[in-house]
Amino acid sequence: MRITAAVASILPLALGARLLKARGGTPLNSYIVVLKEVYNGGEVTISDVEDGLGDVNKTQTYTSAVGFRGFAAKLNATQLDALKSSPKVDYIEEDAAVRISGSVTTQTDADWGLARLSSRTPNGTTYKYDATAGAGTCAYVIDTGIMIGHSEFEGRATWAGNFVDKNDTDGNGHGTHVAGTIGGVTYGVAKQTRLFAVKVLDSSGSGTNSMIIAGMNFVVQDAPKRNCSKGVVVNMSLGGGRSTAVNSAARAVVQAGYFLAVAAGNESNDTDLYSPSSEESVCAVGATTRNDSMASYSNFGAGVALFAPGSDIKSAWNDGNTKSISGTSMATPHVAGLGAYLMGIRGPMSGSAMCDLVKKSALIGKISGVPNGTANRLAYNGGV
């Protein structure tokens, strides 16, 4: 659940756009170009800034998200200089490599995380939930894909978008596991939500910031077409070094009215250093263990909205079976699923309103090892 390179420094330019440099990772010779919304009283389009650049090798276009318009492209030096000088470009960010972190695999069959979500005390074995179970909601999984034919999904999983390759399969398993926790019939929080796969990471768990942004941009465009009468949740069990472009795209998802749950990260560090968890409008989720302690790997800080079970979580896998793995990647879908579950009962809610609700509904002071400056909140469905 980790992006291996981070955007950190801003190089001031005499004219036009800022250039945001990527630190570390593999140089991609690719850039994310973010346009200004308005210039000289008129809306800025991609074609406006392409004029005079010659043949631009665009790899992604971003046209639908609220407050986020632009493209990703492999640029030569002349094209890059021209875009940096354009008054219609807000900023340019070097694309960066993306990768999920290694998951800790175990052979245990414990389904403790789901039970914890509906109990005021640890070590329960029963998951209590309202029979609506997220019916009428849609859950987007921006990840490695979903094995849509898995029995856990009962035909409720659909391929929606693929920004990696032409293979609509989950070659990794991570996305299928996440989807199972959100909406699987056995392991899911919201057992009647519809699941939509948006593939931004390949079978090794690798991708780029531009792919992740394309996935978020796609969700904003696609969700209104899906008849999600009770509301939309979006899960991003990935993240990495702080990125202005990734944060902007995440903010656009929330501004469009959708609940966005993101992983706090597995670096044992302050979540403010990473994206999209450092974006203030998202709901960043840290991880706990079965004994209600903060997981040793979990990120922390003021940006963490709440915690959820993340260690040794059993869910669906891409071979048609199940697997138990650990990470804030596993905690996040508990909260995304909780969002879908609550919308199934209450009806549609904005992303910010839902994040406020899951924080207010959380159990307070139950988690050991939470550092000062981090809210001690544990996800809870009300015990219904």
PDB file of C-alpha atoms in Angstrom, residues 20-186:
ATOM      1  CA  LEU A  20       6.731  19.946  -8.527  1.00  0.00           C
ATOM      2  CA  LYS A  21       9.660  17.554  -8.371  1.00  0.00           C
ATOM      3  CA  ALA A  22       9.415  13.892  -7.390  1.00  0.00           C
ATOM      4  CA  ARG A  23      11.932  12.537  -4.902  1.00  0.00           C
ATOM      5  CA  GLY A  24      13.216   8.971  -5.112  1.00  0.00           C
ATOM      6  CA  GLY A  25      11.694   6.188  -7.168  1.00  0.00           C
ATOM      7  CA  THR A  26      12.318   5.410 -10.805  1.00  0.00           C
ATOM      8  CA  PRO A  27      12.465   8.437 -13.167  1.00  0.00           C
ATOM      9  CA  LEU A  28       9.528   8.122 -15.563  1.00  0.00           C
ATOM     10  CA  ASN A  29      10.130  11.056 -17.938  1.00  0.00           C
ATOM     11  CA  SER A  30       6.412  11.672 -17.599  1.00  0.00           C
ATOM     12  CA  TYR A  31       4.531  14.611 -16.142  1.00  0.00           C
ATOM     13  CA  ILE A  32       1.092  15.402 -14.727  1.00  0.00           C
ATOM     14  CA  VAL A  33      -0.053  18.756 -16.124  1.00  0.00           C
ATOM     15  CA  VAL A  34      -2.812  20.436 -14.090  1.00  0.00           C
ATOM     16  CA  LEU A  35      -4.663  23.313 -15.737  1.00  0.00           C
ATOM     17  CA  LYS A  36      -6.060  26.452 -14.195  1.00  0.00           C
ATOM     18  CA  GLU A  37      -9.850  26.409 -14.016  1.00  0.00           C
ATOM     19  CA  VAL A  38     -10.179  29.902 -15.478  1.00  0.00           C
ATOM     20  CA  TYR A  39      -7.841  32.237 -17.379  1.00  0.00           C
ATOM     21  CA  ASN A  40      -8.827  35.745 -18.518  1.00  0.00           C
ATOM     22  CA  GLY A  41     -12.437  34.985 -17.652  1.00  0.00           C
ATOM     23  CA  GLY A  42     -12.688  31.824 -19.735  1.00  0.00           C
ATOM     24  CA  GLU A  43     -12.541  28.123 -18.952  1.00  0.00           C
ATOM     25  CA  VAL A  44      -9.215  26.487 -19.811  1.00  0.00           C
ATOM     26  CA  THR A  45      -9.255  23.323 -21.930  1.00  0.00           C
ATOM     27  CA  ILE A  46      -6.558  20.793 -22.746  1.00  0.00           C
ATOM     28  CA  SER A  47      -6.516  21.880 -26.383  1.00  0.00           C
ATOM     29  CA  ASP A  48      -5.766  25.449 -25.250  1.00  0.00           C
ATOM     30  CA  VAL A  49      -2.407  24.454 -23.803  1.00  0.00           C
ATOM     31  CA  GLU A  50      -1.535  21.890 -26.487  1.00  0.00           C
ATOM     32  CA  ASP A  51      -1.421  24.483 -29.256  1.00  0.00           C
ATOM     33  CA  GLY A  52       2.124  24.856 -30.545  1.00  0.00           C
ATOM     34  CA  LEU A  53       3.496  21.835 -28.688  1.00  0.00           C
ATOM     35  CA  GLY A  54       3.554  19.489 -31.655  1.00  0.00           C
ATOM     36  CA  ASP A  55       2.784  15.809 -31.106  1.00  0.00           C
ATOM     37  CA  VAL A  56       2.093  15.352 -27.379  1.00  0.00           C
ATOM     38  CA  ASN A  57       2.322  11.758 -26.132  1.00  0.00           C
ATOM     39  CA  LYS A  58      -0.548  11.871 -23.625  1.00  0.00           C
ATOM     40  CA  THR A  59      -0.988   8.795 -21.425  1.00  0.00           C
ATOM     41  CA  GLN A  60      -4.017  10.020 -19.437  1.00  0.00           C
ATOM     42  CA  THR A  61      -6.534  12.850 -19.741  1.00  0.00           C
ATOM     43  CA  TYR A  62      -8.429  14.334 -16.810  1.00  0.00           C
ATOM     44  CA  THR A  63     -11.586  16.147 -17.865  1.00  0.00           C
ATOM     45  CA  SER A  64     -14.426  15.260 -15.520  1.00  0.00           C
ATOM     46  CA  ALA A  65     -13.430  15.817 -11.919  1.00  0.00           C
ATOM     47  CA  VAL A  66     -14.620  18.909 -10.099  1.00  0.00           C
ATOM     48  CA  GLY A  67     -11.717  21.324  -9.789  1.00  0.00           C
ATOM     49  CA  PHE A  68      -9.230  19.037 -11.535  1.00  0.00           C
ATOM     50  CA  ARG A  69      -8.546  19.214 -15.270  1.00  0.00           C
ATOM     51  CA  GLY A  70      -5.383  18.270 -17.124  1.00  0.00           C
ATOM     52  CA  PHE A  71      -3.416  15.388 -18.567  1.00  0.00           C
ATOM     53  CA  ALA A  72      -0.407  13.138 -18.094  1.00  0.00           C
ATOM     54  CA  ALA A  73       2.159  12.918 -20.869  1.00  0.00           C
ATOM     55  CA  LYS A  74       5.697  12.018 -21.801  1.00  0.00           C
ATOM     56  CA  LEU A  75       7.203  15.382 -22.689  1.00  0.00           C
ATOM     57  CA  ASN A  76      10.418  16.410 -24.356  1.00  0.00           C
ATOM     58  CA  ALA A  77      12.404  19.348 -22.992  1.00  0.00           C
ATOM     59  CA  THR A  78      10.900  21.833 -25.439  1.00  0.00           C
ATOM     60  CA  GLN A  79       7.349  20.819 -24.595  1.00  0.00           C
ATOM     61  CA  LEU A  80       8.051  20.921 -20.866  1.00  0.00           C
ATOM     62  CA  ASP A  81       9.536  24.417 -21.083  1.00  0.00           C
ATOM     63  CA  ALA A  82       6.555  25.636 -23.105  1.00  0.00           C
ATOM     64  CA  LEU A  83       4.087  24.291 -20.563  1.00  0.00           C
ATOM     65  CA  LYS A  84       6.050  25.768 -17.660  1.00  0.00           C
ATOM     66  CA  SER A  85       5.725  29.153 -19.349  1.00  0.00           C
ATOM     67  CA  SER A  86       2.005  28.847 -20.043  1.00  0.00           C
ATOM     68  CA  PRO A  87      -0.208  31.126 -17.940  1.00  0.00           C
ATOM     69  CA  LYS A  88      -3.020  28.593 -18.395  1.00  0.00           C
ATOM     70  CA  VAL A  89      -1.183  25.826 -16.510  1.00  0.00           C
ATOM     71  CA  ASP A  90      -1.534  25.800 -12.725  1.00  0.00           C
ATOM     72  CA  TYR A  91       1.334  23.390 -12.029  1.00  0.00           C
ATOM     73  CA  ILE A  92       3.245  20.438 -13.446  1.00  0.00           C
ATOM     74  CA  GLU A  93       4.181  17.469 -11.308  1.00  0.00           C
ATOM     75  CA  GLU A  94       6.680  14.761 -12.161  1.00  0.00           C
ATOM     76  CA  ASP A  95       4.931  11.413 -12.362  1.00  0.00           C
ATOM     77  CA  ALA A  96       6.051   8.885  -9.760  1.00  0.00           C
ATOM     78  CA  ALA A  97       6.048   5.133  -9.335  1.00  0.00           C
ATOM     79  CA  VAL A  98       3.355   3.582  -7.166  1.00  0.00           C
ATOM     80  CA  ARG A  99       3.276   0.293  -5.288  1.00  0.00           C
ATOM     81  CA  ILE A 100       1.243  -1.386  -2.580  1.00  0.00           C
ATOM     82  CA  SER A 101       3.277  -2.482   0.416  1.00  0.00           C
ATOM     83  CA  GLY A 102       3.997  -6.112   1.143  1.00  0.00           C
ATOM     84  CA  SER A 103       1.166  -7.695   3.092  1.00  0.00           C
ATOM     85  CA  VAL A 104       1.746  -9.998   6.051  1.00  0.00           C
ATOM     86  CA  THR A 105       0.145 -13.341   5.194  1.00  0.00           C
ATOM     87  CA  THR A 106      -1.056 -15.765   7.870  1.00  0.00           C
ATOM     88  CA  GLN A 107      -2.973 -19.026   7.921  1.00  0.00           C
ATOM     89  CA  THR A 108      -5.422 -18.156  10.656  1.00  0.00           C
ATOM     90  CA  ASP A 109      -9.148 -18.191   9.954  1.00  0.00           C
ATOM     91  CA  ALA A 110     -10.107 -15.477  12.426  1.00  0.00           C
ATOM     92  CA  ASP A 111     -12.757 -13.070  11.208  1.00  0.00           C
ATOM     93  CA  TRP A 112     -12.215 -10.856  14.231  1.00  0.00           C
ATOM     94  CA  GLY A 113     -12.212  -7.513  12.407  1.00  0.00           C
ATOM     95  CA  LEU A 114     -15.802  -7.762  11.273  1.00  0.00           C
ATOM     96  CA  ALA A 115     -16.953  -8.784  14.754  1.00  0.00           C
ATOM     97  CA  ARG A 116     -15.018  -5.891  16.315  1.00  0.00           C
ATOM     98  CA  LEU A 117     -16.904  -3.415  14.164  1.00  0.00           C
ATOM     99  CA  SER A 118     -20.184  -4.242  15.931  1.00  0.00           C
ATOM    100  CA  SER A 119     -18.948  -4.802  19.487  1.00  0.00           C
ATOM    101  CA  ARG A 120     -17.966  -2.451  22.293  1.00  0.00           C
ATOM    102  CA  THR A 121     -15.403  -4.982  23.527  1.00  0.00           C
ATOM    103  CA  PRO A 122     -12.715  -7.039  21.766  1.00  0.00           C
ATOM    104  CA  ASN A 123     -12.603 -10.791  21.089  1.00  0.00           C
ATOM    105  CA  GLY A 124     -16.189 -11.125  19.910  1.00  0.00           C
ATOM    106  CA  THR A 125     -17.263 -13.684  17.329  1.00  0.00           C
ATOM    107  CA  THR A 126     -20.558 -12.210  16.130  1.00  0.00           C
ATOM    108  CA  TYR A 127     -21.077  -9.457  13.566  1.00  0.00           C
ATOM    109  CA  LYS A 128     -24.358  -7.615  14.157  1.00  0.00           C
ATOM    110  CA  TYR A 129     -25.777  -5.482  11.362  1.00  0.00           C
ATOM    111  CA  ASP A 130     -28.970  -4.019   9.962  1.00  0.00           C
ATOM    112  CA  ALA A 131     -30.507  -6.177   7.235  1.00  0.00           C
ATOM    113  CA  THR A 132     -30.343  -3.326   4.704  1.00  0.00           C
ATOM    114  CA  ALA A 133     -26.598  -4.059   4.579  1.00  0.00           C
ATOM    115  CA  GLY A 134     -25.722  -1.256   2.178  1.00  0.00           C
ATOM    116  CA  ALA A 135     -28.410  -2.033  -0.406  1.00  0.00           C
ATOM    117  CA  GLY A 136     -28.701   0.746  -2.977  1.00  0.00           C
ATOM    118  CA  THR A 137     -25.121   1.945  -2.517  1.00  0.00           C
ATOM    119  CA  CYS A 138     -22.109   1.696  -4.803  1.00  0.00           C
ATOM    120  CA  ALA A 139     -18.539   1.073  -3.639  1.00  0.00           C
ATOM    121  CA  TYR A 140     -15.617   1.879  -5.938  1.00  0.00           C
ATOM    122  CA  VAL A 141     -12.378   0.005  -5.269  1.00  0.00           C
ATOM    123  CA  ILE A 142      -9.378   1.873  -6.743  1.00  0.00           C
ATOM    124  CA  ASP A 143      -6.756  -0.852  -6.538  1.00  0.00           C
ATOM    125  CA  THR A 144      -5.408  -3.905  -8.428  1.00  0.00           C
ATOM    126  CA  GLY A 145      -8.837  -4.941  -9.690  1.00  0.00           C
ATOM    127  CA  ILE A 146     -11.426  -7.396  -8.387  1.00  0.00           C
ATOM    128  CA  MET A 147     -12.002 -11.079  -9.139  1.00  0.00           C
ATOM    129  CA  ILE A 148     -15.629 -10.322  -9.976  1.00  0.00           C
ATOM    130  CA  GLY A 149     -16.583 -13.999 -10.266  1.00  0.00           C
ATOM    131  CA  HIS A 150     -15.616 -14.781  -6.673  1.00  0.00           C
ATOM    132  CA  SER A 151     -18.493 -16.395  -4.767  1.00  0.00           C
ATOM    133  CA  GLU A 152     -18.167 -13.715  -2.054  1.00  0.00           C
ATOM    134  CA  PHE A 153     -19.617 -11.117  -4.422  1.00  0.00           C
ATOM    135  CA  GLU A 154     -22.756 -12.966  -5.574  1.00  0.00           C
ATOM    136  CA  GLY A 155     -22.748 -11.166  -8.917  1.00  0.00           C
ATOM    137  CA  ARG A 156     -22.583  -7.700  -7.315  1.00  0.00           C
ATOM    138  CA  ALA A 157     -19.044  -6.928  -8.562  1.00  0.00           C
ATOM    139  CA  THR A 158     -18.458  -5.203 -11.910  1.00  0.00           C
ATOM    140  CA  TRP A 159     -15.441  -4.034 -13.878  1.00  0.00           C
ATOM    141  CA  ALA A 160     -15.701  -0.283 -14.314  1.00  0.00           C
ATOM    142  CA  GLY A 161     -12.288   1.099 -15.361  1.00  0.00           C
ATOM    143  CA  ASN A 162      -8.781  -0.091 -16.163  1.00  0.00           C
ATOM    144  CA  PHE A 163      -5.875   2.350 -16.410  1.00  0.00           C
ATOM    145  CA  VAL A 164      -3.097  -0.243 -16.350  1.00  0.00           C
ATOM    146  CA  ASP A 165      -3.547  -2.789 -19.148  1.00  0.00           C
ATOM    147  CA  LYS A 166      -6.137  -4.619 -21.224  1.00  0.00           C
ATOM    148  CA  ASN A 167      -6.579  -7.421 -18.692  1.00  0.00           C
ATOM    149  CA  ASP A 168      -9.680  -6.968 -16.573  1.00  0.00           C
ATOM    150  CA  THR A 169      -8.372  -9.315 -13.909  1.00  0.00           C
ATOM    151  CA  ASP A 170      -6.879  -8.927 -10.448  1.00  0.00           C
ATOM    152  CA  GLY A 171      -3.442 -10.459 -10.883  1.00  0.00           C
ATOM    153  CA  ASN A 172      -2.395  -9.495  -7.366  1.00  0.00           C
ATOM    154  CA  GLY A 173      -5.239 -10.281  -4.956  1.00  0.00           C
ATOM    155  CA  HIS A 174      -5.053  -7.041  -2.985  1.00  0.00           C
ATOM    156  CA  GLY A 175      -8.083  -5.431  -4.643  1.00  0.00           C
ATOM    157  CA  THR A 176     -10.185  -8.580  -4.301  1.00  0.00           C
ATOM    158  CA  HIS A 177      -9.339  -8.748  -0.590  1.00  0.00           C
ATOM    159  CA  VAL A 178     -10.296  -5.101  -0.109  1.00  0.00           C
ATOM    160  CA  ALA A 179     -13.570  -5.600  -1.995  1.00  0.00           C
ATOM    161  CA  GLY A 180     -14.370  -8.635   0.138  1.00  0.00           C
ATOM    162  CA  THR A 181     -14.059  -6.587   3.316  1.00  0.00           C
ATOM    163  CA  ILE A 182     -16.266  -3.835   1.926  1.00  0.00           C
ATOM    164  CA  GLY A 183     -19.033  -5.985   0.500  1.00  0.00           C
ATOM    165  CA  GLY A 184     -18.398  -9.730   0.567  1.00  0.00           C
ATOM    166  CA  VAL A 185     -21.325 -11.906   1.648  1.00  0.00           C
ATOM    167  CA  THR A 186     -19.227 -13.578   4.371  1.00  0.00           C
TER     168      THR A 186
END
